[in-house]
Amino acid sequence: MDERAETSTPPIAAARPRHSLGEFVGRLAKIEGAAIALVLILLLVLFMFTAPRAFTGYRIYMSFLATVPPPMIIALGLTLVATAGEMDLSFPSIVAFSSYVFSALYQNYELTWLAFAAALLTGSVLGFANGLIVTQLGIPSLIATLATLFLWGGLVTVVSNGVSVAIPEIVNETIHTIFVGRIGVFPVQILWAFGMVVLIWFILHRHRFGEAILFIGDNPRVARVVGIATNLEKVKLFTLMGVLSAFAGVLLTMETNTYFSSQGMGYLLIVIASVFIGGTSIFGGSGMVIGTMIGALIVAIIEAGLVASGIRGFWTQFFIGVVFIVSVTMNTAIADPDKVPLLKRLRSRARN
Amino acid sequence: MTSSPLVRFENIGKNYGKIVSLKNITLEIGANEIVGLIGDNGAGKSTLIKVLTGVETPTSGNLYIHGRKINTAGYNVRRAHELRLETVYQDSSLGEKQPLWRNFFVGRPITNWLGFIDVKAEKKIAEHIMRTAIGFRSAGISVDTPVSHLSGGERQGVAIGRAMHFDSDLIILDEPTVALALKEVQKVLDFIRSIKAGGRSCIYIEHNIHHIHEVCDRLIILDRGELALDTPTSAMTYPELSEFLLSLHTPTSGAN
Protein backbone atom coordinates (compact mmCIF):
# COMPACT_ATOMS: atom_id res chain seq x y z
CA MET A 1 0.00 0.00 0.00
CA ASP A 2 2.86 2.36 0.70
CA GLU A 3 4.47 1.86 -2.65
CA ARG A 4 1.19 2.85 -4.23
CA ALA A 5 1.53 6.19 -2.46
CA GLU A 6 5.04 6.48 -3.81
CA THR A 7 4.26 5.57 -7.39
CA SER A 8 1.01 7.46 -7.75
CA THR A 9 2.09 10.64 -6.03
CA PRO A 10 4.64 12.09 -8.49
CA PRO A 11 2.36 12.37 -11.57
CA ILE A 12 -0.38 14.05 -9.54
CA ALA A 13 2.10 16.43 -7.97
CA ALA A 14 3.46 17.28 -11.39
CA ALA A 15 0.05 17.72 -12.97
CA ARG A 16 -1.10 20.54 -10.75
CA PRO A 17 0.58 23.39 -8.93
CA ARG A 18 1.87 22.83 -5.40
CA HIS A 19 -0.71 23.59 -2.79
CA SER A 20 -0.30 24.08 0.88
CA LEU A 21 2.34 22.65 3.14
CA GLY A 22 -0.48 20.87 4.94
CA GLU A 23 -1.34 18.92 1.82
CA PHE A 24 2.27 17.90 1.37
CA VAL A 25 2.46 16.73 4.98
CA GLY A 26 -0.83 14.92 4.55
CA ARG A 27 0.46 13.03 1.55
CA LEU A 28 3.77 12.24 3.25
CA ALA A 29 1.86 10.89 6.24
CA LYS A 30 0.17 8.36 3.98
CA ILE A 31 3.49 6.64 3.23
CA GLU A 32 3.80 3.76 5.64
CA GLY A 33 5.89 4.72 8.65
CA ALA A 34 6.76 8.23 7.40
CA ALA A 35 5.09 10.08 10.27
CA ILE A 36 6.56 7.80 12.88
CA ALA A 37 10.02 7.97 11.28
CA LEU A 38 9.81 11.71 11.87
CA VAL A 39 9.22 11.07 15.58
CA LEU A 40 12.29 8.81 15.63
CA ILE A 41 14.43 11.52 14.03
CA LEU A 42 13.12 14.18 16.44
CA LEU A 43 13.99 11.95 19.40
CA LEU A 44 17.46 11.32 18.00
CA VAL A 45 18.06 15.05 17.55
CA LEU A 46 16.72 15.72 21.06
CA PHE A 47 19.08 13.17 22.60
CA MET A 48 22.00 14.55 20.60
CA PHE A 49 21.48 17.76 22.55
CA THR A 50 20.79 16.23 25.95
CA ALA A 51 23.44 13.52 25.72
CA PRO A 52 25.87 14.67 23.02
CA ARG A 53 28.75 12.47 24.09
CA ALA A 54 26.77 9.24 23.89
CA PHE A 55 24.60 10.02 20.87
CA THR A 56 27.27 11.33 18.54
CA GLY A 57 29.44 8.24 18.95
CA TYR A 58 28.67 4.88 17.32
CA ARG A 59 28.83 2.76 20.46
CA ILE A 60 25.33 3.47 21.72
CA TYR A 61 23.87 2.66 18.31
CA MET A 62 25.73 -0.64 18.14
CA SER A 63 24.48 -1.38 21.63
CA PHE A 64 20.86 -1.01 20.81
CA LEU A 65 21.18 -2.69 17.47
CA ALA A 66 22.27 -5.66 19.59
CA THR A 67 19.42 -5.44 22.09
CA VAL A 68 16.47 -4.35 19.90
CA PRO A 69 16.15 -7.42 17.63
CA PRO A 70 14.30 -9.74 20.06
CA PRO A 71 11.52 -7.26 20.98
CA MET A 72 11.37 -6.09 17.35
CA ILE A 73 10.83 -9.64 16.08
CA ILE A 74 8.10 -10.30 18.66
CA ALA A 75 6.50 -6.95 17.79
CA LEU A 76 6.39 -7.98 14.11
CA GLY A 77 4.40 -11.05 15.08
CA LEU A 78 2.15 -9.00 17.33
CA THR A 79 1.53 -6.60 14.45
CA LEU A 80 -0.09 -9.45 12.52
CA VAL A 81 -2.06 -10.52 15.61
CA ALA A 82 -3.32 -6.98 16.23
CA THR A 83 -4.20 -6.55 12.55
CA ALA A 84 -6.47 -9.57 12.88
CA GLY A 85 -8.18 -7.76 15.75
CA GLU A 86 -6.65 -10.12 18.30
CA MET A 87 -4.09 -9.76 21.10
CA ASP A 88 -1.33 -11.94 22.51
CA LEU A 89 0.00 -11.22 25.99
CA SER A 90 1.60 -14.62 26.51
CA PHE A 91 4.79 -13.99 24.50
CA PRO A 92 7.02 -13.23 27.54
CA SER A 93 6.38 -16.75 28.80
CA ILE A 94 6.95 -18.26 25.35
CA VAL A 95 10.27 -16.37 25.23
CA ALA A 96 11.19 -17.86 28.61
CA PHE A 97 10.01 -21.38 27.71
CA SER A 98 11.85 -21.60 24.41
CA SER A 99 14.88 -19.99 26.00
CA TYR A 100 14.85 -22.69 28.70
CA VAL A 101 14.51 -25.49 26.14
CA PHE A 102 17.45 -24.11 24.16
CA SER A 103 19.69 -23.55 27.21
CA ALA A 104 18.90 -26.87 28.84
CA LEU A 105 19.51 -28.87 25.65
CA TYR A 106 22.78 -27.03 25.08
CA GLN A 107 23.97 -27.38 28.66
CA ASN A 108 23.06 -31.05 29.02
CA TYR A 109 23.62 -32.45 25.54
CA GLU A 110 25.70 -29.78 23.80
CA LEU A 111 23.05 -29.55 21.12
CA THR A 112 23.07 -26.33 19.11
CA TRP A 113 21.02 -26.49 15.90
CA LEU A 114 18.81 -29.23 17.29
CA ALA A 115 18.31 -27.14 20.43
CA PHE A 116 17.40 -24.22 18.19
CA ALA A 117 14.89 -26.36 16.31
CA ALA A 118 13.46 -27.68 19.58
CA ALA A 119 13.05 -24.12 20.88
CA LEU A 120 11.15 -23.08 17.74
CA LEU A 121 9.02 -26.21 18.02
CA THR A 122 8.25 -25.32 21.64
CA GLY A 123 7.15 -21.85 20.54
CA SER A 124 4.95 -23.25 17.79
CA VAL A 125 3.27 -25.74 20.15
CA LEU A 126 2.56 -23.06 22.76
CA GLY A 127 1.31 -20.67 20.07
CA PHE A 128 -0.84 -23.43 18.57
CA ALA A 129 -2.34 -24.05 22.02
CA ASN A 130 -3.09 -20.32 22.31
CA GLY A 131 -4.87 -20.49 18.97
CA LEU A 132 -6.94 -23.50 20.03
CA ILE A 133 -7.94 -21.85 23.31
CA VAL A 134 -9.05 -18.71 21.48
CA THR A 135 -10.95 -20.44 18.67
CA GLN A 136 -12.27 -23.58 20.37
CA LEU A 137 -13.03 -22.33 23.88
CA GLY A 138 -14.17 -18.99 22.50
CA ILE A 139 -12.28 -16.96 25.10
CA PRO A 140 -11.33 -13.51 23.76
CA SER A 141 -7.61 -13.57 22.99
CA LEU A 142 -6.76 -10.73 25.39
CA ILE A 143 -8.02 -12.80 28.32
CA ALA A 144 -6.98 -16.21 26.95
CA THR A 145 -3.36 -15.15 26.45
CA LEU A 146 -3.27 -13.34 29.80
CA ALA A 147 -4.15 -16.74 31.26
CA THR A 148 -1.52 -18.56 29.21
CA LEU A 149 1.06 -15.89 30.17
CA PHE A 150 0.70 -17.33 33.69
CA LEU A 151 0.19 -20.89 32.50
CA TRP A 152 3.32 -21.20 30.31
CA GLY A 153 5.32 -18.98 32.68
CA GLY A 154 4.33 -21.10 35.66
CA LEU A 155 5.04 -24.31 33.79
CA VAL A 156 8.56 -23.31 32.77
CA THR A 157 9.36 -22.20 36.31
CA VAL A 158 8.26 -25.61 37.56
CA VAL A 159 10.20 -27.49 34.88
CA SER A 160 13.36 -25.45 35.46
CA ASN A 161 12.94 -25.57 39.25
CA GLY A 162 13.10 -21.80 39.25
CA VAL A 163 16.86 -21.74 38.72
CA SER A 164 18.62 -19.96 35.90
CA VAL A 165 20.84 -21.71 33.35
CA ALA A 166 24.12 -20.14 32.34
CA ILE A 167 25.65 -21.17 29.00
CA PRO A 168 28.81 -19.07 28.61
CA GLU A 169 30.42 -21.60 26.22
CA ILE A 170 27.77 -20.82 23.61
CA VAL A 171 29.94 -17.93 22.37
CA ASN A 172 32.36 -20.44 20.83
CA GLU A 173 29.67 -22.12 18.72
CA THR A 174 28.96 -21.46 15.04
CA ILE A 175 25.28 -20.88 15.78
CA HIS A 176 26.27 -17.98 18.05
CA THR A 177 28.33 -16.37 15.30
CA ILE A 178 25.54 -16.80 12.78
CA PHE A 179 22.75 -15.35 14.91
CA VAL A 180 24.35 -12.90 17.33
CA GLY A 181 27.97 -12.52 16.14
CA ARG A 182 29.61 -9.24 15.16
CA ILE A 183 30.78 -8.02 11.78
CA GLY A 184 33.47 -5.68 13.06
CA VAL A 185 31.41 -3.85 15.67
CA PHE A 186 28.10 -4.43 13.89
CA PRO A 187 25.72 -6.89 15.58
CA VAL A 188 24.49 -9.59 13.19
CA GLN A 189 21.12 -10.06 14.91
CA ILE A 190 19.80 -6.76 13.55
CA LEU A 191 20.17 -8.21 10.04
CA TRP A 192 17.95 -11.10 11.10
CA ALA A 193 15.47 -8.62 12.49
CA PHE A 194 15.45 -6.60 9.25
CA GLY A 195 15.07 -9.83 7.31
CA MET A 196 12.00 -10.60 9.41
CA VAL A 197 10.63 -7.11 8.71
CA VAL A 198 10.78 -7.85 4.97
CA LEU A 199 9.29 -11.32 5.41
CA ILE A 200 6.41 -10.15 7.61
CA TRP A 201 5.72 -7.18 5.30
CA PHE A 202 5.35 -9.57 2.38
CA ILE A 203 3.18 -11.93 4.38
CA LEU A 204 0.81 -9.14 5.45
CA HIS A 205 0.62 -7.18 2.20
CA ARG A 206 1.36 -9.74 -0.48
CA HIS A 207 0.32 -13.17 0.77
CA ARG A 208 -3.12 -14.72 0.95
CA PHE A 209 -2.53 -15.40 4.65
CA GLY A 210 -2.00 -11.67 5.19
CA GLU A 211 -5.17 -10.91 3.25
CA ALA A 212 -7.08 -13.31 5.49
CA ILE A 213 -5.63 -11.49 8.54
CA LEU A 214 -6.67 -8.10 7.15
CA PHE A 215 -10.25 -9.17 6.49
CA ILE A 216 -10.65 -11.04 9.80
CA GLY A 217 -9.52 -7.88 11.61
CA ASP A 218 -11.68 -5.67 9.42
CA ASN A 219 -14.91 -7.63 9.81
CA PRO A 220 -15.02 -11.32 10.81
CA ARG A 221 -18.49 -11.78 9.30
CA VAL A 222 -17.33 -10.55 5.91
CA ALA A 223 -14.28 -12.79 6.17
CA ARG A 224 -16.51 -15.82 6.64
CA VAL A 225 -18.90 -14.87 3.84
CA VAL A 226 -16.07 -14.52 1.32
CA GLY A 227 -14.86 -17.98 2.21
CA ILE A 228 -11.98 -17.41 4.66
CA ALA A 229 -11.64 -20.21 7.21
CA THR A 230 -11.37 -17.74 10.08
CA ASN A 231 -10.64 -20.21 12.87
CA LEU A 232 -7.97 -22.03 10.90
CA GLU A 233 -6.28 -18.75 9.96
CA LYS A 234 -6.34 -17.60 13.59
CA VAL A 235 -4.71 -20.81 14.77
CA LYS A 236 -2.02 -20.35 12.11
CA LEU A 237 -1.58 -16.75 13.27
CA PHE A 238 -1.06 -17.62 16.94
CA THR A 239 1.29 -20.44 15.95
CA LEU A 240 3.40 -18.03 13.89
CA MET A 241 3.38 -15.62 16.84
CA GLY A 242 4.69 -18.46 19.04
CA VAL A 243 7.49 -19.30 16.59
CA LEU A 244 8.57 -15.65 16.36
CA SER A 245 8.54 -15.31 20.15
CA ALA A 246 10.67 -18.46 20.41
CA PHE A 247 13.14 -17.14 17.82
CA ALA A 248 13.40 -13.90 19.81
CA GLY A 249 13.93 -15.97 22.96
CA VAL A 250 16.84 -17.87 21.43
CA LEU A 251 18.46 -14.64 20.17
CA LEU A 252 18.12 -13.12 23.64
CA THR A 253 19.57 -16.20 25.34
CA MET A 254 22.54 -16.34 22.99
CA GLU A 255 23.22 -12.62 23.40
CA THR A 256 23.07 -12.77 27.20
CA ASN A 257 24.34 -16.38 27.61
CA THR A 258 21.68 -17.11 30.23
CA TYR A 259 18.17 -18.34 30.77
CA PHE A 260 16.12 -17.16 33.73
CA SER A 261 12.43 -17.75 34.33
CA SER A 262 11.29 -14.12 34.21
CA GLN A 263 13.17 -13.63 30.96
CA GLY A 264 10.97 -11.83 28.48
CA MET A 265 8.73 -10.19 31.08
CA GLY A 266 10.54 -6.91 30.43
CA TYR A 267 9.32 -7.11 26.83
CA LEU A 268 5.62 -7.04 27.65
CA LEU A 269 5.20 -3.27 27.67
CA ILE A 270 7.80 -2.35 25.08
CA VAL A 271 6.60 -4.84 22.45
CA ILE A 272 2.97 -3.73 22.70
CA ALA A 273 4.13 -0.09 22.66
CA SER A 274 6.26 -0.71 19.54
CA VAL A 275 3.29 -2.11 17.62
CA PHE A 276 0.86 0.70 18.38
CA ILE A 277 3.43 3.51 18.28
CA GLY A 278 4.12 2.17 14.79
CA GLY A 279 0.57 2.90 13.66
CA THR A 280 -1.10 -0.51 13.54
CA SER A 281 -4.82 0.03 14.10
CA ILE A 282 -5.99 -0.66 17.64
CA PHE A 283 -9.32 -1.61 16.03
CA GLY A 284 -7.87 -4.25 13.68
CA GLY A 285 -7.99 -4.46 9.90
CA SER A 286 -4.85 -2.45 9.21
CA GLY A 287 -1.24 -3.15 10.17
CA MET A 288 2.01 -1.23 9.74
CA VAL A 289 5.05 -3.50 9.57
CA ILE A 290 7.55 -0.73 8.80
CA GLY A 291 5.89 1.33 11.52
CA THR A 292 6.44 -1.48 14.03
CA MET A 293 10.12 -1.64 13.11
CA ILE A 294 10.48 2.09 13.73
CA GLY A 295 8.33 1.82 16.86
CA ALA A 296 10.74 -0.76 18.28
CA LEU A 297 13.68 1.54 17.52
CA ILE A 298 11.91 4.46 19.20
CA VAL A 299 11.29 2.49 22.37
CA ALA A 300 14.93 1.33 22.45
CA ILE A 301 16.20 4.86 21.88
CA ILE A 302 14.06 6.24 24.68
CA GLU A 303 15.50 3.67 27.08
CA ALA A 304 19.10 4.38 26.07
CA GLY A 305 18.62 8.12 25.62
CA LEU A 306 17.13 8.86 29.01
CA VAL A 307 19.85 7.00 30.84
CA ALA A 308 22.57 8.65 28.74
CA SER A 309 21.01 12.06 29.41
CA GLY A 310 21.55 11.49 33.11
CA ILE A 311 17.84 11.06 33.90
CA ARG A 312 17.23 8.28 36.37
CA GLY A 313 16.23 4.98 34.77
CA PHE A 314 12.94 5.02 36.69
CA TRP A 315 11.66 7.63 34.25
CA THR A 316 12.00 5.30 31.26
CA GLN A 317 8.63 3.62 31.62
CA PHE A 318 6.91 6.94 32.26
CA PHE A 319 8.40 8.39 29.12
CA ILE A 320 7.51 5.35 27.00
CA GLY A 321 3.95 5.72 28.28
CA VAL A 322 3.87 9.36 27.15
CA VAL A 323 5.21 8.54 23.67
CA PHE A 324 2.74 5.63 23.49
CA ILE A 325 -0.30 7.88 24.04
CA VAL A 326 0.97 10.67 21.79
CA SER A 327 1.76 8.27 18.91
CA VAL A 328 -1.49 6.34 19.07
CA THR A 329 -3.42 9.62 19.07
CA MET A 330 -1.32 10.90 16.18
CA ASN A 331 -1.82 7.70 14.18
CA THR A 332 -5.57 7.74 14.76
CA ALA A 333 -5.75 11.40 13.77
CA ILE A 334 -3.83 10.77 10.54
CA ALA A 335 -6.26 8.01 9.58
CA ASP A 336 -9.36 10.01 10.53
CA PRO A 337 -9.23 13.20 12.64
CA ASP A 338 -12.88 12.78 13.62
CA LYS A 339 -12.02 9.61 15.52
CA VAL A 340 -10.26 11.71 18.14
CA PRO A 341 -13.13 13.41 20.03
CA LEU A 342 -10.95 16.32 21.19
CA LEU A 343 -9.81 17.09 17.65
CA LYS A 344 -13.33 16.69 16.35
CA ARG A 345 -14.58 19.31 18.79
CA LEU A 346 -11.73 21.70 17.99
CA ARG A 347 -12.31 21.29 14.26
CA SER A 348 -16.03 21.92 14.45
CA ARG A 349 -15.39 24.98 16.62
CA ALA A 350 -12.84 26.28 14.11
CA ARG A 351 -15.39 25.90 11.32
CA ASN A 352 -18.01 28.02 13.08
CA MET B 1 -36.13 -20.65 -22.47
CA THR B 2 -37.00 -24.02 -23.84
CA SER B 3 -33.69 -25.51 -22.68
CA SER B 4 -33.43 -26.61 -19.07
CA PRO B 5 -33.87 -23.69 -16.69
CA LEU B 6 -31.03 -22.45 -14.53
CA VAL B 7 -32.88 -23.27 -11.35
CA ARG B 8 -36.05 -25.27 -10.79
CA PHE B 9 -37.87 -25.60 -7.49
CA GLU B 10 -40.26 -28.55 -7.50
CA ASN B 11 -42.83 -28.78 -4.72
CA ILE B 12 -40.32 -27.37 -2.26
CA GLY B 13 -41.52 -27.20 1.32
CA LYS B 14 -39.77 -26.13 4.46
CA ASN B 15 -40.97 -26.44 8.05
CA TYR B 16 -39.31 -25.15 11.15
CA GLY B 17 -40.86 -27.47 13.67
CA LYS B 18 -44.58 -26.78 13.40
CA ILE B 19 -44.12 -23.51 11.57
CA VAL B 20 -44.56 -23.88 7.84
CA SER B 21 -42.27 -21.47 6.06
CA LEU B 22 -42.62 -22.73 2.47
CA LYS B 23 -45.54 -24.67 1.03
CA ASN B 24 -45.21 -26.61 -2.24
CA ILE B 25 -43.27 -24.01 -4.14
CA THR B 26 -42.73 -24.79 -7.80
CA LEU B 27 -40.98 -22.22 -9.94
CA GLU B 28 -38.16 -21.72 -12.38
CA ILE B 29 -35.44 -19.18 -12.98
CA GLY B 30 -34.39 -19.04 -16.61
CA ALA B 31 -31.08 -18.16 -18.20
CA ASN B 32 -30.37 -14.42 -18.50
CA GLU B 33 -33.49 -13.53 -16.59
CA ILE B 34 -33.94 -10.88 -13.90
CA VAL B 35 -36.55 -12.10 -11.46
CA GLY B 36 -38.04 -9.89 -8.78
CA LEU B 37 -38.93 -11.65 -5.55
CA ILE B 38 -41.57 -9.82 -3.56
CA GLY B 39 -43.25 -10.56 -0.28
CA ASP B 40 -43.82 -9.33 3.24
CA ASN B 41 -41.53 -10.14 6.09
CA GLY B 42 -42.17 -13.79 6.87
CA ALA B 43 -43.58 -14.54 3.42
CA GLY B 44 -40.75 -17.02 2.85
CA LYS B 45 -38.41 -15.01 0.63
CA SER B 46 -35.30 -15.56 2.70
CA THR B 47 -36.14 -19.20 3.32
CA LEU B 48 -36.45 -19.76 -0.40
CA ILE B 49 -33.05 -18.15 -0.97
CA LYS B 50 -31.49 -20.11 1.88
CA VAL B 51 -32.73 -23.35 0.36
CA LEU B 52 -31.33 -22.32 -3.00
CA THR B 53 -27.91 -21.36 -1.66
CA GLY B 54 -27.47 -24.36 0.59
CA VAL B 55 -27.85 -22.57 3.90
CA GLU B 56 -31.03 -24.51 4.73
CA THR B 57 -32.16 -27.98 3.73
CA PRO B 58 -35.74 -28.22 2.42
CA THR B 59 -38.16 -30.48 4.26
CA SER B 60 -39.70 -31.76 1.03
CA GLY B 61 -39.50 -31.37 -2.73
CA ASN B 62 -36.71 -31.32 -5.27
CA LEU B 63 -34.20 -28.72 -6.33
CA TYR B 64 -32.65 -28.69 -9.81
CA ILE B 65 -29.70 -26.50 -10.74
CA HIS B 66 -28.43 -26.44 -14.33
CA GLY B 67 -31.01 -29.14 -15.03
CA ARG B 68 -29.48 -31.54 -12.55
CA LYS B 69 -31.18 -32.75 -9.42
CA ILE B 70 -29.46 -31.61 -6.25
CA ASN B 71 -28.99 -34.03 -3.41
CA THR B 72 -30.21 -31.58 -0.79
CA ALA B 73 -28.66 -33.52 2.10
CA GLY B 74 -25.11 -32.94 0.87
CA TYR B 75 -25.78 -29.46 -0.47
CA ASN B 76 -24.07 -26.51 1.20
CA VAL B 77 -22.80 -22.98 0.59
CA ARG B 78 -19.53 -24.20 -0.94
CA ARG B 79 -21.41 -26.41 -3.40
CA ALA B 80 -23.64 -23.47 -4.31
CA HIS B 81 -20.52 -21.44 -5.14
CA GLU B 82 -19.24 -24.27 -7.27
CA LEU B 83 -22.55 -24.29 -9.12
CA ARG B 84 -21.97 -20.57 -9.69
CA LEU B 85 -24.68 -19.12 -7.50
CA GLU B 86 -23.57 -16.01 -5.72
CA THR B 87 -25.36 -14.05 -3.00
CA VAL B 88 -24.71 -10.39 -2.37
CA TYR B 89 -25.74 -9.48 1.16
CA GLN B 90 -26.76 -5.99 2.16
CA ASP B 91 -23.81 -5.05 4.31
CA SER B 92 -21.62 -8.03 4.95
CA SER B 93 -19.75 -8.68 1.73
CA LEU B 94 -16.98 -6.08 1.79
CA GLY B 95 -14.07 -5.27 4.09
CA GLU B 96 -14.38 -1.53 4.71
CA LYS B 97 -10.76 -0.66 5.43
CA GLN B 98 -9.47 -2.70 2.50
CA PRO B 99 -8.89 -1.30 -0.98
CA LEU B 100 -11.30 -2.12 -3.73
CA TRP B 101 -8.96 -4.51 -5.54
CA ARG B 102 -8.54 -6.67 -2.42
CA ASN B 103 -12.28 -6.81 -1.90
CA PHE B 104 -12.64 -7.92 -5.44
CA PHE B 105 -10.39 -10.95 -5.11
CA VAL B 106 -10.59 -11.82 -1.44
CA GLY B 107 -11.26 -15.50 -0.87
CA ARG B 108 -9.94 -16.42 -4.31
CA PRO B 109 -6.82 -14.33 -4.94
CA ILE B 110 -4.53 -14.77 -7.92
CA THR B 111 -1.43 -16.28 -6.34
CA ASN B 112 1.75 -18.09 -7.27
CA TRP B 113 2.47 -21.56 -5.90
CA LEU B 114 3.78 -20.08 -2.65
CA GLY B 115 0.53 -18.24 -2.03
CA PHE B 116 1.89 -14.78 -2.81
CA ILE B 117 -0.67 -12.52 -4.47
CA ASP B 118 -0.10 -11.11 -7.96
CA VAL B 119 -1.16 -7.59 -7.02
CA LYS B 120 -0.55 -6.13 -10.46
CA ALA B 121 -2.78 -8.65 -12.19
CA GLU B 122 -5.51 -8.29 -9.57
CA LYS B 123 -5.51 -4.51 -9.84
CA LYS B 124 -5.61 -4.66 -13.62
CA ILE B 125 -8.59 -6.99 -13.73
CA ALA B 126 -10.40 -5.08 -10.98
CA GLU B 127 -9.83 -1.87 -12.92
CA HIS B 128 -11.18 -3.43 -16.09
CA ILE B 129 -14.33 -4.79 -14.46
CA MET B 130 -15.02 -1.56 -12.64
CA ARG B 131 -14.76 0.49 -15.84
CA THR B 132 -16.56 -1.84 -18.21
CA ALA B 133 -18.93 -4.36 -16.64
CA ILE B 134 -20.04 -2.08 -13.82
CA GLY B 135 -19.34 1.24 -15.49
CA PHE B 136 -17.82 3.14 -12.57
CA ARG B 137 -17.48 6.59 -14.00
CA SER B 138 -16.79 8.50 -10.83
CA ALA B 139 -13.35 10.06 -11.20
CA GLY B 140 -12.54 9.87 -7.53
CA ILE B 141 -12.59 6.09 -7.41
CA SER B 142 -9.58 3.94 -8.20
CA VAL B 143 -8.88 0.31 -7.39
CA ASP B 144 -6.82 1.53 -4.42
CA THR B 145 -9.74 3.37 -2.83
CA PRO B 146 -10.79 1.81 0.47
CA VAL B 147 -14.39 0.64 0.48
CA SER B 148 -15.17 3.01 3.37
CA HIS B 149 -14.79 5.88 0.89
CA LEU B 150 -17.46 4.47 -1.44
CA SER B 151 -21.14 5.31 -1.27
CA GLY B 152 -23.69 2.64 -0.42
CA GLY B 153 -24.67 2.23 -4.07
CA GLU B 154 -21.08 1.96 -5.22
CA ARG B 155 -20.48 -0.77 -2.64
CA GLN B 156 -23.32 -2.80 -4.10
CA GLY B 157 -21.68 -2.25 -7.48
CA VAL B 158 -18.38 -3.68 -6.27
CA ALA B 159 -20.11 -6.73 -4.83
CA ILE B 160 -22.14 -7.26 -8.01
CA GLY B 161 -19.07 -6.73 -10.20
CA ARG B 162 -17.20 -9.30 -8.15
CA ALA B 163 -19.98 -11.82 -8.56
CA MET B 164 -20.08 -11.23 -12.31
CA HIS B 165 -16.34 -11.55 -12.70
CA PHE B 166 -16.29 -14.90 -10.99
CA ASP B 167 -18.64 -16.23 -13.60
CA SER B 168 -21.71 -16.56 -11.48
CA ASP B 169 -24.67 -17.69 -13.51
CA LEU B 170 -27.12 -16.48 -10.92
CA ILE B 171 -26.59 -13.50 -8.66
CA ILE B 172 -28.92 -13.15 -5.71
CA LEU B 173 -29.32 -9.62 -4.38
CA ASP B 174 -30.75 -9.39 -0.89
CA GLU B 175 -32.45 -6.00 -0.61
CA PRO B 176 -29.53 -4.04 -2.05
CA THR B 177 -31.23 -0.64 -1.91
CA VAL B 178 -32.15 -0.59 1.77
CA ALA B 179 -30.96 2.65 3.37
CA LEU B 180 -29.76 4.16 0.10
CA ALA B 181 -30.43 7.67 -1.19
CA LEU B 182 -32.52 7.93 -4.35
CA LYS B 183 -29.53 8.67 -6.58
CA GLU B 184 -27.74 5.65 -5.17
CA VAL B 185 -30.76 3.47 -5.83
CA GLN B 186 -30.58 4.42 -9.50
CA LYS B 187 -26.96 3.26 -9.56
CA VAL B 188 -27.92 -0.11 -8.12
CA LEU B 189 -30.69 -0.49 -10.68
CA ASP B 190 -28.09 0.21 -13.37
CA PHE B 191 -25.87 -2.49 -11.89
CA ILE B 192 -28.78 -4.91 -12.11
CA ARG B 193 -29.26 -3.99 -15.77
CA SER B 194 -25.56 -4.72 -16.29
CA ILE B 195 -26.14 -8.23 -14.92
CA LYS B 196 -28.73 -8.73 -17.66
CA ALA B 197 -26.39 -7.22 -20.25
CA GLY B 198 -23.66 -9.54 -19.05
CA GLY B 199 -25.80 -12.53 -19.95
CA ARG B 200 -26.42 -13.68 -16.38
CA SER B 201 -29.48 -14.17 -14.24
CA CYS B 202 -30.49 -12.42 -11.08
CA ILE B 203 -32.93 -12.86 -8.25
CA TYR B 204 -33.68 -9.44 -6.90
CA ILE B 205 -35.28 -9.29 -3.47
CA GLU B 206 -36.79 -5.94 -2.75
CA HIS B 207 -39.47 -4.24 -0.70
CA ASN B 208 -39.92 -1.36 -3.09
CA ILE B 209 -42.08 -2.79 -5.89
CA HIS B 210 -41.48 0.26 -8.01
CA HIS B 211 -37.81 -0.63 -8.39
CA ILE B 212 -38.67 -4.22 -9.08
CA HIS B 213 -41.18 -3.33 -11.74
CA GLU B 214 -38.59 -1.09 -13.36
CA VAL B 215 -35.82 -3.65 -13.92
CA CYS B 216 -37.25 -7.17 -13.66
CA ASP B 217 -38.31 -9.49 -16.47
CA ARG B 218 -40.53 -11.52 -14.24
CA LEU B 219 -42.25 -11.08 -10.90
CA ILE B 220 -42.68 -13.67 -8.20
CA ILE B 221 -44.79 -12.89 -5.18
CA LEU B 222 -44.72 -15.05 -2.09
CA ASP B 223 -47.43 -14.81 0.50
CA ARG B 224 -47.36 -16.74 3.76
CA GLY B 225 -45.11 -19.42 2.30
CA GLU B 226 -47.12 -19.88 -0.87
CA LEU B 227 -46.58 -18.79 -4.42
CA ALA B 228 -49.11 -16.01 -4.94
CA LEU B 229 -48.04 -14.82 -8.36
CA ASP B 230 -45.56 -15.73 -11.09
CA THR B 231 -45.88 -13.53 -14.13
CA PRO B 232 -43.82 -11.72 -16.77
CA THR B 233 -43.50 -8.07 -15.81
CA SER B 234 -44.89 -7.04 -19.20
CA ALA B 235 -48.22 -8.67 -18.31
CA MET B 236 -48.78 -6.35 -15.40
CA THR B 237 -48.62 -2.59 -15.10
CA TYR B 238 -47.26 -1.00 -12.00
CA PRO B 239 -50.71 0.04 -10.69
CA GLU B 240 -52.02 -3.48 -11.29
CA LEU B 241 -49.09 -4.92 -9.38
CA SER B 242 -49.58 -2.65 -6.39
CA GLU B 243 -53.32 -3.35 -6.43
CA PHE B 244 -52.62 -7.09 -6.43
CA LEU B 245 -50.28 -6.74 -3.46
CA LEU B 246 -52.88 -4.71 -1.58
CA SER B 247 -55.47 -7.40 -2.21
CA LEU B 248 -53.17 -9.90 -0.49
CA HIS B 249 -53.08 -7.68 2.55
CA THR B 250 -56.83 -7.44 2.93
CA PRO B 251 -57.40 -9.73 5.89
CA THR B 252 -59.19 -12.90 4.68
CA SER B 253 -61.61 -10.75 2.72
CA GLY B 254 -63.24 -13.30 0.51
CA ALA B 255 -63.05 -16.16 3.01
CA ASN B 256 -66.16 -18.31 2.81
XYZ file of C-alpha atoms in Angstrom, chain A residues 1 4 202-208 211 214-215 218 221-222 225-226 228 281 283-286, chain B residues 89 91-98 102-103 105-107 109 111 114-117 119 144 162:
46
model
C 0.000 0.000 0.000
C 1.191 2.854 -4.230
C 5.354 -9.568 2.381
C 3.177 -11.926 4.381
C 0.810 -9.143 5.446
C 0.622 -7.184 2.197
C 1.362 -9.741 -0.483
C 0.321 -13.168 0.772
C -3.123 -14.720 0.951
C -5.172 -10.914 3.253
C -6.666 -8.099 7.154
C -10.252 -9.173 6.485
C -11.679 -5.670 9.421
C -18.489 -11.780 9.305
C -17.331 -10.551 5.908
C -18.903 -14.867 3.842
C -16.068 -14.517 1.324
C -11.978 -17.408 4.657
C -4.817 0.030 14.096
C -9.324 -1.606 16.031
C -7.874 -4.246 13.681
C -7.987 -4.461 9.895
C -4.851 -2.450 9.215
C -25.743 -9.476 1.159
C -23.809 -5.051 4.311
C -21.615 -8.032 4.952
C -19.755 -8.681 1.730
C -16.981 -6.081 1.786
C -14.070 -5.269 4.090
C -14.377 -1.525 4.707
C -10.762 -0.663 5.432
C -9.467 -2.696 2.501
C -8.544 -6.670 -2.421
C -12.284 -6.814 -1.898
C -10.391 -10.954 -5.113
C -10.588 -11.821 -1.436
C -11.264 -15.497 -0.866
C -6.819 -14.334 -4.935
C -1.433 -16.280 -6.337
C 3.782 -20.079 -2.646
C 0.531 -18.236 -2.035
C 1.887 -14.776 -2.812
C -0.669 -12.516 -4.472
C -1.165 -7.590 -7.020
C -6.821 1.533 -4.421
C -17.200 -9.297 -8.155
